[in-house]
Amino acid sequence: MAKMWAGRTDGNTDAVADDFNSSAAFDGRMYRQDIKGSIAHAAMLADRGIISESDADALICGLYEILKDLEDGRLAVDTSCEDVHMFVEQELTARIGDIGKKLHTARSRNDQVALDMRMYLMDEAAHISDKLKTLIAVLCDKAEENANTIMPGYTHLQRAQPIVFGHHLMAYAMMLLRDVSRLTDWRARTNSSPIGCCALAGTTYDTDRRMEASLLGFSDICLNSLDGVSDRDFCIELLSSLSIIMMHLSRFSEEIILWSSWEFKFIELSDAYTTGSSIMPQKKNSDMAELVRGKCGRVYGELMSMLTVMKGLPLAYNKDMQEDKEGVFDALDTVNKCLDVFTPMIATMTVLENNMKKAAQEGFINATDLADWLTAEKGVPFRTAYKLAGRCVARCIKLGTVLEKLPLEEYKAVSVEFSEELYGAIDLDTCVKRRSSEGGTSPDSVIAQIKYVREKL
Ligand code: ARG
């Protein structure tokens, strides 16, 4: 079929070229935004006297009907069209006749696609924000249940100091809270309407861009028409925020995988979120967490491709920019799917408190507390206290015991400053309770963090 833009050429393009050129198969998902944009455009054109009220009514009614038919599944985006914009216009003209051809007055697909993308991405990002908030709420609940659950905290993946599991979970809640706020910041910058920038230079028609923007719920308009049609910062910035979300989920997944292993056995995932092996009968694998970790790479890839697509593009629109869609859509779909499986996986996991506690008791993670006790109670300079505590650890290793069980004579042999009270100071419950500095791991501090995060939600 000859193209709508036939004129300068006969519009009879090669079928393979058509297929290569078409974006309808993937930009069809923006039909809602495209139609809403066109409805606002028709209303604005009539308001400015550029088309008649009755023409605008016909356009708007036709557009609503197309929207309804698409929503109800009576109509599907025809993927043989060049893109969703052409599809809607073609369908409208087929339904209402020549009046349909007036819709594209004072606009171009260049500002139209920029508009649709901004609207679509703002809608999608709002869903992701909601899902993040649900996950954060789950983390707060789990952290509350585990505000007294002692586990080893790690540095270099070596047992370092005792913490409570609730504290560990709240670290992720803080990351995800920043992710939500990043999406909010992104929205503020994306919330400017490009429609009316037209092909690149604005228009000779007496349009009202601000009216159109406010009908669509935008808070502002893009103030330079060249920038309005050629800017894809909002795609890149969103991809970067999605990448950071995935990086957080991936780190969390890595810990879930470690904690589920026989080596750690800190948690057990619900059967609903694990798989077995086709050959090894004993296996219970954390595939969901591994996939989330893996899919992080995919989202990073989309960010990298978009940065690369935009690099070196001259102003204004270039067809290269049609490549924005699949990557951003895939990144959104990926983050959505990951959150859909990750949140219930966390909500249903069992915390193996005794194993966490046991691991905390075995790793000399109270050695800092022993040194701190010498400093605070006996006035031993910290650097000296650190050395003495280190010697006690070495003694324990030699005797195959732990600091809590090392006899007082052994301590005395290291330094006469040691006395019976040291045992109270290195008790793990005491160790975490005493880390009551703001943001520390004490149960009270964890409860304060939960309160703060819940208020933010
Ligand atoms: N499908 C196109 C895209 O996604 C719409 C804009 C087409 N503009 C043009 N001048 N060919 O970028």
Short mmCIF file of C-alpha atoms and ligand atoms in Angstrom, two decimals:
data_model
loop_
_atom_site.label_atom_id
_atom_site.label_comp_id
_atom_site.label_asym_id
_atom_site.label_seq_id
_atom_site.Cartn_x
_atom_site.Cartn_y
_atom_site.Cartn_z
CA MET A 1 0.00 0.00 0.00
CA ALA A 2 1.26 3.51 -0.81
CA LYS A 3 2.38 5.41 2.27
CA MET A 4 0.47 8.27 3.85
CA TRP A 5 3.52 10.40 3.12
CA ALA A 6 3.57 9.46 -0.60
CA GLY A 7 3.99 12.57 -2.75
CA ARG A 8 7.66 13.39 -3.03
CA THR A 9 8.10 9.67 -3.85
CA ASP A 10 5.51 7.17 -4.99
CA GLY A 11 5.60 5.71 -1.49
CA ASN A 12 5.86 2.18 -2.79
CA THR A 13 8.65 0.93 -0.60
CA ASP A 14 10.24 -2.48 -0.68
CA ALA A 15 8.54 -5.00 1.63
CA VAL A 16 11.76 -5.89 3.44
CA ALA A 17 12.53 -2.20 3.88
CA ASP A 18 9.00 -1.67 5.25
CA ASP A 19 9.48 -4.38 7.78
CA PHE A 20 12.88 -3.02 8.77
CA ASN A 21 11.50 0.50 9.10
CA SER A 22 8.35 -0.32 11.04
CA SER A 23 8.10 0.19 14.79
CA ALA A 24 4.39 -0.67 15.08
CA ALA A 25 5.11 -4.12 16.52
CA PHE A 26 6.75 -2.55 19.56
CA ASP A 27 5.47 1.03 19.78
CA GLY A 28 1.89 -0.23 19.55
CA ARG A 29 1.96 -0.51 23.32
CA MET A 30 1.81 3.31 23.46
CA TYR A 31 -1.58 3.48 21.74
CA ARG A 32 -3.28 4.88 24.85
CA GLN A 33 -0.83 7.76 25.15
CA ASP A 34 -0.90 8.36 21.41
CA ILE A 35 -4.69 8.63 21.32
CA LYS A 36 -4.88 10.80 24.44
CA GLY A 37 -2.29 13.10 22.87
CA SER A 38 -4.32 13.32 19.68
CA ILE A 39 -7.52 14.09 21.59
CA ALA A 40 -5.78 16.98 23.37
CA HIS A 41 -4.33 18.13 20.05
CA ALA A 42 -7.73 18.21 18.36
CA ALA A 43 -9.19 20.14 21.31
CA MET A 44 -6.37 22.69 21.14
CA LEU A 45 -6.69 23.11 17.35
CA ALA A 46 -10.40 23.89 17.75
CA ASP A 47 -9.80 26.21 20.70
CA ARG A 48 -7.39 28.26 18.56
CA GLY A 49 -9.78 28.26 15.61
CA ILE A 50 -7.35 26.23 13.48
CA ILE A 51 -10.05 23.60 12.85
CA SER A 52 -13.80 23.92 13.45
CA GLU A 53 -15.51 22.73 16.61
CA SER A 54 -17.51 20.18 14.65
CA ASP A 55 -14.37 18.77 13.04
CA ALA A 56 -12.77 18.53 16.47
CA ASP A 57 -15.85 16.72 17.78
CA ALA A 58 -15.69 14.20 14.94
CA LEU A 59 -11.96 13.66 15.52
CA ILE A 60 -12.35 13.28 19.27
CA CYS A 61 -15.34 10.91 19.01
CA GLY A 62 -13.52 8.80 16.45
CA LEU A 63 -10.41 8.68 18.64
CA TYR A 64 -12.41 7.66 21.71
CA GLU A 65 -14.04 4.87 19.73
CA ILE A 66 -10.69 3.59 18.51
CA LEU A 67 -9.40 3.69 22.07
CA LYS A 68 -12.41 1.78 23.34
CA ASP A 69 -12.13 -0.84 20.62
CA LEU A 70 -8.45 -1.33 21.36
CA GLU A 71 -9.10 -1.63 25.10
CA ASP A 72 -11.91 -4.13 24.54
CA GLY A 73 -9.85 -6.19 22.15
CA ARG A 74 -12.14 -5.54 19.19
CA LEU A 75 -9.28 -3.83 17.39
CA ALA A 76 -5.54 -4.54 17.39
CA VAL A 77 -2.65 -2.36 16.28
CA ASP A 78 -1.91 -3.25 12.68
CA THR A 79 1.79 -4.06 12.77
CA SER A 80 2.13 -3.64 9.03
CA CYS A 81 1.74 0.11 9.63
CA GLU A 82 4.87 2.20 9.90
CA ASP A 83 4.24 2.98 13.54
CA VAL A 84 1.49 3.47 16.09
CA HIS A 85 0.97 7.12 15.04
CA MET A 86 0.32 6.14 11.43
CA PHE A 87 -1.92 3.31 12.57
CA VAL A 88 -4.17 5.56 14.64
CA GLU A 89 -4.39 8.22 11.93
CA GLN A 90 -5.10 5.64 9.26
CA GLU A 91 -7.78 3.97 11.38
CA LEU A 92 -9.35 7.33 12.19
CA THR A 93 -9.50 8.36 8.56
CA ALA A 94 -10.95 4.98 7.60
CA ARG A 95 -13.69 5.53 10.17
CA ILE A 96 -14.57 9.23 9.84
CA GLY A 97 -13.31 10.04 6.36
CA ASP A 98 -11.40 13.15 5.24
CA ILE A 99 -11.84 15.00 8.53
CA GLY A 100 -9.36 12.49 9.94
CA LYS A 101 -6.71 14.06 7.72
CA LYS A 102 -6.99 17.33 9.69
CA LEU A 103 -5.65 15.83 12.91
CA HIS A 104 -2.01 16.13 11.89
CA THR A 105 -2.19 19.93 11.47
CA ALA A 106 0.54 21.75 13.41
CA ARG A 107 2.34 18.67 14.61
CA SER A 108 4.80 16.07 13.37
CA ARG A 109 5.49 12.50 14.33
CA ASN A 110 8.72 13.83 15.78
CA ASP A 111 7.01 15.76 18.58
CA GLN A 112 4.25 13.15 18.73
CA VAL A 113 6.60 10.27 19.45
CA ALA A 114 8.51 12.33 22.00
CA LEU A 115 5.20 13.10 23.70
CA ASP A 116 3.99 9.49 23.68
CA MET A 117 7.26 8.24 25.09
CA ARG A 118 7.29 10.73 27.94
CA MET A 119 3.70 9.93 28.84
CA TYR A 120 4.18 6.18 28.57
CA LEU A 121 7.36 6.16 30.60
CA MET A 122 5.87 8.36 33.32
CA ASP A 123 2.94 5.92 33.65
CA GLU A 124 5.25 2.92 33.77
CA ALA A 125 7.68 4.50 36.21
CA ALA A 126 4.77 5.17 38.56
CA HIS A 127 3.96 1.44 38.56
CA ILE A 128 7.57 0.58 39.31
CA SER A 129 7.55 3.09 42.19
CA ASP A 130 4.47 1.41 43.64
CA LYS A 131 6.08 -2.01 43.38
CA LEU A 132 9.24 -0.73 45.03
CA LYS A 133 7.15 0.67 47.87
CA THR A 134 5.47 -2.71 48.35
CA LEU A 135 8.88 -4.37 48.58
CA ILE A 136 10.08 -1.73 51.04
CA ALA A 137 6.99 -2.33 53.20
CA VAL A 138 7.72 -6.08 53.19
CA LEU A 139 11.30 -5.36 54.25
CA CYS A 140 10.08 -3.18 57.11
CA ASP A 141 7.81 -5.98 58.36
CA LYS A 142 10.58 -8.58 58.12
CA ALA A 143 13.03 -6.22 59.78
CA GLU A 144 10.58 -5.63 62.63
CA GLU A 145 10.26 -9.40 63.17
CA ASN A 146 14.05 -9.63 63.15
CA ALA A 147 15.06 -6.59 65.16
CA ASN A 148 16.69 -8.92 67.71
CA THR A 149 17.91 -11.68 65.39
CA ILE A 150 21.68 -11.76 65.75
CA MET A 151 23.83 -12.58 62.75
CA PRO A 152 27.39 -11.88 61.71
CA GLY A 153 27.89 -8.67 59.77
CA TYR A 154 30.55 -9.03 57.09
CA THR A 155 33.31 -7.06 55.44
CA HIS A 156 35.36 -8.74 52.70
CA LEU A 157 32.84 -11.58 53.17
CA GLN A 158 34.62 -12.30 56.46
CA ARG A 159 32.68 -12.23 59.71
CA ALA A 160 33.27 -8.76 61.08
CA GLN A 161 30.92 -7.59 63.83
CA PRO A 162 27.59 -8.79 65.18
CA ILE A 163 24.51 -7.12 63.75
CA VAL A 164 20.82 -7.91 63.79
CA PHE A 165 19.18 -9.29 60.66
CA GLY A 166 16.64 -6.46 60.72
CA HIS A 167 19.50 -4.01 60.29
CA HIS A 168 20.74 -5.86 57.23
CA LEU A 169 17.26 -5.84 55.68
CA MET A 170 16.81 -2.14 56.40
CA ALA A 171 20.02 -1.40 54.48
CA TYR A 172 18.17 -2.63 51.39
CA ALA A 173 15.07 -0.67 52.36
CA MET A 174 17.20 2.50 52.39
CA MET A 175 18.60 1.73 48.91
CA LEU A 176 15.15 1.07 47.50
CA LEU A 177 13.83 4.24 49.10
CA ARG A 178 16.48 6.19 47.21
CA ASP A 179 15.39 4.36 44.05
CA VAL A 180 11.85 5.62 44.57
CA SER A 181 13.09 9.14 45.09
CA ARG A 182 15.26 8.90 41.97
CA LEU A 183 12.14 8.06 39.97
CA THR A 184 10.35 11.03 41.53
CA ASP A 185 13.22 13.35 40.58
CA TRP A 186 13.27 11.89 37.08
CA ARG A 187 9.57 12.53 36.72
CA ALA A 188 10.00 16.21 37.56
CA ARG A 189 12.45 16.60 34.68
CA THR A 190 10.44 14.45 32.26
CA ASN A 191 7.17 16.21 32.97
CA SER A 192 7.56 18.79 30.14
CA SER A 193 5.53 18.46 26.99
CA PRO A 194 7.32 18.38 23.63
CA ILE A 195 4.11 18.53 21.58
CA GLY A 196 4.00 21.65 19.43
CA CYS A 197 7.74 21.55 18.73
CA CYS A 198 6.51 19.99 15.47
CA ALA A 199 9.12 18.60 13.08
CA LEU A 200 11.95 20.67 14.56
CA ALA A 201 11.30 24.40 14.31
CA GLY A 202 7.88 25.03 15.82
CA THR A 203 4.96 26.06 13.64
CA THR A 204 3.39 28.99 11.82
CA TYR A 205 -0.04 28.10 13.22
CA ASP A 206 -1.23 30.03 16.23
CA THR A 207 -1.14 27.01 18.57
CA ASP A 208 -1.40 26.94 22.35
CA ARG A 209 1.23 24.52 23.54
CA ARG A 210 0.56 25.24 27.19
CA MET A 211 -3.11 24.41 26.83
CA GLU A 212 -2.26 21.10 25.19
CA ALA A 213 0.33 20.34 27.84
CA SER A 214 -2.06 21.05 30.67
CA LEU A 215 -4.84 18.97 29.10
CA LEU A 216 -2.37 16.08 29.20
CA GLY A 217 -1.33 16.76 32.78
CA PHE A 218 2.18 18.06 32.06
CA SER A 219 3.54 20.68 34.41
CA ASP A 220 5.55 22.50 31.74
CA ILE A 221 6.52 22.53 28.06
CA CYS A 222 9.89 21.95 26.36
CA LEU A 223 11.20 25.45 25.71
CA ASN A 224 13.33 24.79 22.65
CA SER A 225 11.72 23.00 19.73
CA LEU A 226 14.96 21.41 18.50
CA ASP A 227 15.65 20.08 21.98
CA GLY A 228 12.03 19.00 22.44
CA VAL A 229 12.13 16.60 19.49
CA SER A 230 15.69 15.36 19.79
CA ASP A 231 16.01 14.92 23.54
CA ARG A 232 16.11 11.34 24.79
CA ASP A 233 17.76 12.19 28.10
CA PHE A 234 14.59 11.05 29.80
CA CYS A 235 15.05 7.55 28.34
CA ILE A 236 18.68 7.39 29.37
CA GLU A 237 18.01 8.77 32.82
CA LEU A 238 15.20 6.29 33.37
CA LEU A 239 17.42 3.44 32.17
CA SER A 240 20.07 4.57 34.57
CA SER A 241 17.59 4.61 37.47
CA LEU A 242 16.34 1.16 36.43
CA SER A 243 19.95 -0.04 36.29
CA ILE A 244 20.52 1.14 39.84
CA ILE A 245 17.33 -0.62 40.97
CA MET A 246 18.57 -3.82 39.31
CA MET A 247 22.01 -3.39 40.88
CA HIS A 248 20.33 -3.27 44.30
CA LEU A 249 18.13 -6.27 43.56
CA SER A 250 21.14 -8.11 42.21
CA ARG A 251 23.25 -7.52 45.33
CA PHE A 252 20.32 -8.61 47.47
CA SER A 253 19.86 -11.69 45.26
CA GLU A 254 23.51 -12.58 45.68
CA GLU A 255 23.06 -12.56 49.46
CA ILE A 256 19.85 -14.58 49.22
CA ILE A 257 21.76 -17.17 47.18
CA LEU A 258 24.63 -17.26 49.68
CA TRP A 259 22.32 -17.39 52.69
CA SER A 260 20.34 -20.27 51.15
CA SER A 261 23.47 -22.38 50.64
CA TRP A 262 24.42 -25.21 53.00
CA GLU A 263 27.54 -23.23 53.84
CA PHE A 264 25.47 -20.43 55.37
CA LYS A 265 21.94 -21.79 55.90
CA PHE A 266 20.74 -18.44 57.25
CA ILE A 267 17.43 -18.55 55.42
CA GLU A 268 15.25 -21.00 53.60
CA LEU A 269 13.27 -19.85 50.59
CA SER A 270 9.72 -21.04 50.16
CA ASP A 271 9.39 -24.00 47.77
CA ALA A 272 7.29 -21.71 45.59
CA TYR A 273 10.38 -19.68 44.68
CA THR A 274 12.97 -22.42 44.22
CA THR A 275 13.61 -25.18 41.74
CA GLY A 276 15.09 -28.65 41.83
CA SER A 277 17.80 -30.21 39.74
CA SER A 278 17.00 -32.67 36.97
CA ILE A 279 19.82 -34.94 38.13
CA MET A 280 20.73 -34.16 41.75
CA PRO A 281 17.82 -35.12 44.01
CA GLN A 282 19.07 -33.13 47.00
CA LYS A 283 19.06 -29.75 45.26
CA LYS A 284 16.88 -26.76 46.10
CA ASN A 285 18.13 -23.97 43.91
CA SER A 286 17.45 -20.24 44.26
CA ASP A 287 16.78 -19.77 40.54
CA MET A 288 14.58 -16.70 41.00
CA ALA A 289 17.31 -14.82 42.81
CA GLU A 290 19.89 -15.98 40.26
CA LEU A 291 17.71 -14.78 37.40
CA VAL A 292 17.21 -11.40 39.02
CA ARG A 293 20.99 -11.15 39.41
CA GLY A 294 21.42 -12.17 35.77
CA LYS A 295 18.79 -9.83 34.41
CA CYS A 296 20.65 -6.92 35.95
CA GLY A 297 23.19 -7.31 33.17
CA ARG A 298 20.45 -7.07 30.60
CA VAL A 299 19.20 -3.74 31.96
CA TYR A 300 22.75 -2.34 32.10
CA GLY A 301 23.02 -3.37 28.44
CA GLU A 302 19.92 -1.37 27.51
CA LEU A 303 21.41 1.70 29.21
CA MET A 304 24.66 1.26 27.31
CA SER A 305 22.92 0.83 23.96
CA MET A 306 20.82 3.94 24.42
CA LEU A 307 23.83 6.03 25.38
CA THR A 308 25.57 4.72 22.30
CA VAL A 309 22.60 5.33 19.98
CA MET A 310 22.43 8.98 21.04
CA LYS A 311 26.15 9.64 20.92
CA GLY A 312 27.05 11.76 17.92
CA LEU A 313 23.49 12.27 16.60
CA PRO A 314 23.13 15.68 14.97
CA LEU A 315 20.05 17.77 15.81
CA ALA A 316 17.17 17.31 15.45
CA TYR A 317 15.25 14.03 14.85
CA ASN A 318 17.03 11.07 13.27
CA LYS A 319 15.51 7.67 12.71
CA ASP A 320 18.19 6.18 14.95
CA MET A 321 16.04 7.45 17.78
CA GLN A 322 13.35 4.88 17.02
CA GLU A 323 15.84 2.50 18.65
CA ASP A 324 14.97 4.05 22.03
CA LYS A 325 11.84 1.97 22.44
CA GLU A 326 12.68 -1.70 22.56
CA GLY A 327 15.50 -1.19 25.04
CA VAL A 328 13.54 1.01 27.44
CA PHE A 329 10.45 -1.20 27.18
CA ASP A 330 12.50 -4.32 27.80
CA ALA A 331 14.18 -2.70 30.80
CA LEU A 332 10.78 -1.74 32.23
CA ASP A 333 9.37 -5.22 31.62
CA THR A 334 12.43 -6.78 33.20
CA VAL A 335 12.30 -4.64 36.34
CA ASN A 336 8.55 -5.28 36.63
CA LYS A 337 8.98 -9.04 36.36
CA CYS A 338 11.88 -9.06 38.80
CA LEU A 339 9.91 -7.11 41.40
CA ASP A 340 6.86 -9.35 40.90
CA VAL A 341 8.89 -12.41 41.90
CA PHE A 342 11.35 -10.83 44.31
CA THR A 343 8.85 -9.28 46.73
CA PRO A 344 6.87 -12.47 47.49
CA MET A 345 10.12 -14.44 47.59
CA ILE A 346 11.33 -12.19 50.43
CA ALA A 347 7.93 -12.12 52.12
CA THR A 348 7.79 -15.93 52.30
CA MET A 349 11.38 -16.76 53.23
CA THR A 350 12.08 -18.41 56.58
CA VAL A 351 14.79 -16.89 58.73
CA LEU A 352 16.92 -19.58 60.40
CA GLU A 353 17.71 -17.60 63.53
CA ASN A 354 19.68 -20.31 65.30
CA ASN A 355 22.05 -20.77 62.40
CA MET A 356 22.64 -17.03 62.18
CA LYS A 357 23.34 -16.89 65.89
CA LYS A 358 25.67 -19.87 65.72
CA ALA A 359 27.64 -18.28 62.89
CA ALA A 360 27.86 -15.10 64.93
CA GLN A 361 29.29 -17.04 67.87
CA GLU A 362 31.99 -18.76 65.89
CA GLY A 363 33.78 -15.94 64.20
CA PHE A 364 35.35 -13.78 66.94
CA ILE A 365 33.10 -11.00 65.78
CA ASN A 366 33.11 -9.58 69.30
CA ALA A 367 36.85 -8.92 69.22
CA THR A 368 36.24 -5.20 68.61
CA ASP A 369 33.99 -5.15 71.67
CA LEU A 370 36.72 -6.77 73.74
CA ALA A 371 39.18 -4.06 72.68
CA ASP A 372 36.55 -1.35 73.24
CA TRP A 373 35.96 -2.71 76.76
CA LEU A 374 39.68 -2.49 77.61
CA THR A 375 39.72 1.08 76.35
CA ALA A 376 36.50 2.26 77.97
CA GLU A 377 36.75 0.38 81.28
CA LYS A 378 40.49 0.05 81.82
CA GLY A 379 41.84 3.12 80.10
CA VAL A 380 44.04 1.06 77.75
CA PRO A 381 44.80 3.12 74.60
CA PHE A 382 42.75 1.67 71.72
CA ARG A 383 45.71 0.66 69.56
CA THR A 384 47.17 -1.32 72.48
CA ALA A 385 43.77 -2.80 73.34
CA TYR A 386 43.39 -3.85 69.71
CA LYS A 387 46.68 -5.79 69.89
CA LEU A 388 45.77 -7.47 73.19
CA ALA A 389 42.36 -8.52 71.83
CA GLY A 390 44.11 -9.90 68.74
CA ARG A 391 46.35 -12.01 70.98
CA CYS A 392 43.30 -13.37 72.77
CA VAL A 393 41.83 -14.37 69.41
CA ALA A 394 45.07 -16.11 68.48
CA ARG A 395 44.96 -17.97 71.81
CA CYS A 396 41.36 -19.05 71.13
CA ILE A 397 42.27 -20.40 67.71
CA LYS A 398 45.12 -22.37 69.26
CA LEU A 399 42.82 -23.83 71.92
CA GLY A 400 39.93 -24.36 69.53
CA THR A 401 37.57 -22.11 71.48
CA VAL A 402 35.88 -18.70 71.21
CA LEU A 403 36.27 -15.46 73.18
CA GLU A 404 33.10 -16.09 75.22
CA LYS A 405 34.55 -19.42 76.46
CA LEU A 406 38.23 -18.56 76.89
CA PRO A 407 39.03 -18.96 80.61
CA LEU A 408 39.93 -15.85 82.58
CA GLU A 409 43.46 -17.18 83.32
CA GLU A 410 44.11 -17.21 79.60
CA TYR A 411 42.99 -13.59 79.35
CA LYS A 412 45.12 -12.68 82.37
CA ALA A 413 48.11 -14.30 80.69
CA VAL A 414 47.65 -11.85 77.81
CA SER A 415 47.11 -8.81 80.08
CA VAL A 416 46.52 -8.23 83.77
CA GLU A 417 43.94 -5.61 82.83
CA PHE A 418 41.41 -8.34 81.98
CA SER A 419 38.76 -9.14 84.61
CA GLU A 420 35.54 -11.15 84.94
CA GLU A 421 33.37 -8.24 83.62
CA LEU A 422 34.80 -8.69 80.13
CA TYR A 423 32.38 -11.59 79.58
CA GLY A 424 29.40 -9.27 79.93
CA ALA A 425 30.90 -6.86 77.40
CA ILE A 426 31.47 -9.49 74.71
CA ASP A 427 28.08 -11.14 75.04
CA LEU A 428 26.58 -10.85 71.53
CA ASP A 429 23.28 -9.38 72.72
CA THR A 430 25.21 -6.72 74.59
CA CYS A 431 27.39 -6.09 71.56
CA VAL A 432 24.45 -5.23 69.31
CA LYS A 433 22.45 -3.38 71.98
CA ARG A 434 25.40 -1.13 72.68
CA ARG A 435 25.79 -0.13 69.03
CA SER A 436 23.09 2.43 69.62
CA SER A 437 24.64 5.30 67.65
CA GLU A 438 22.14 6.74 65.18
CA GLY A 439 21.92 4.36 62.21
CA GLY A 440 23.71 1.61 64.15
CA THR A 441 22.59 -1.99 64.54
CA SER A 442 21.01 -1.84 68.01
CA PRO A 443 17.42 -3.13 68.02
CA ASP A 444 16.22 0.35 69.07
CA SER A 445 18.03 1.91 66.15
CA VAL A 446 16.52 -0.63 63.77
CA ILE A 447 13.04 0.16 65.08
CA ALA A 448 13.77 3.87 64.54
CA GLN A 449 14.84 3.15 60.94
CA ILE A 450 11.67 1.18 60.29
CA LYS A 451 9.59 4.05 61.66
CA TYR A 452 11.43 6.55 59.44
CA VAL A 453 10.99 4.44 56.30
CA ARG A 454 7.32 3.73 57.00
CA GLU A 455 6.69 7.45 57.40
CA LYS A 456 8.44 8.10 54.07
CA LEU A 457 6.17 5.57 52.39
N1 ARG B 1 8.37 5.61 14.67
C1 ARG B 1 9.13 6.80 14.76
C2 ARG B 1 10.04 6.73 15.99
O1 ARG B 1 9.77 5.96 16.84
C3 ARG B 1 8.25 7.99 14.88
C4 ARG B 1 8.85 9.25 14.38
C5 ARG B 1 9.04 9.19 12.90
N2 ARG B 1 9.50 10.45 12.38
C6 ARG B 1 10.02 10.53 11.16
N3 ARG B 1 10.40 11.71 10.80
N4 ARG B 1 10.13 9.50 10.38
O2 ARG B 1 11.00 7.42 16.11
#
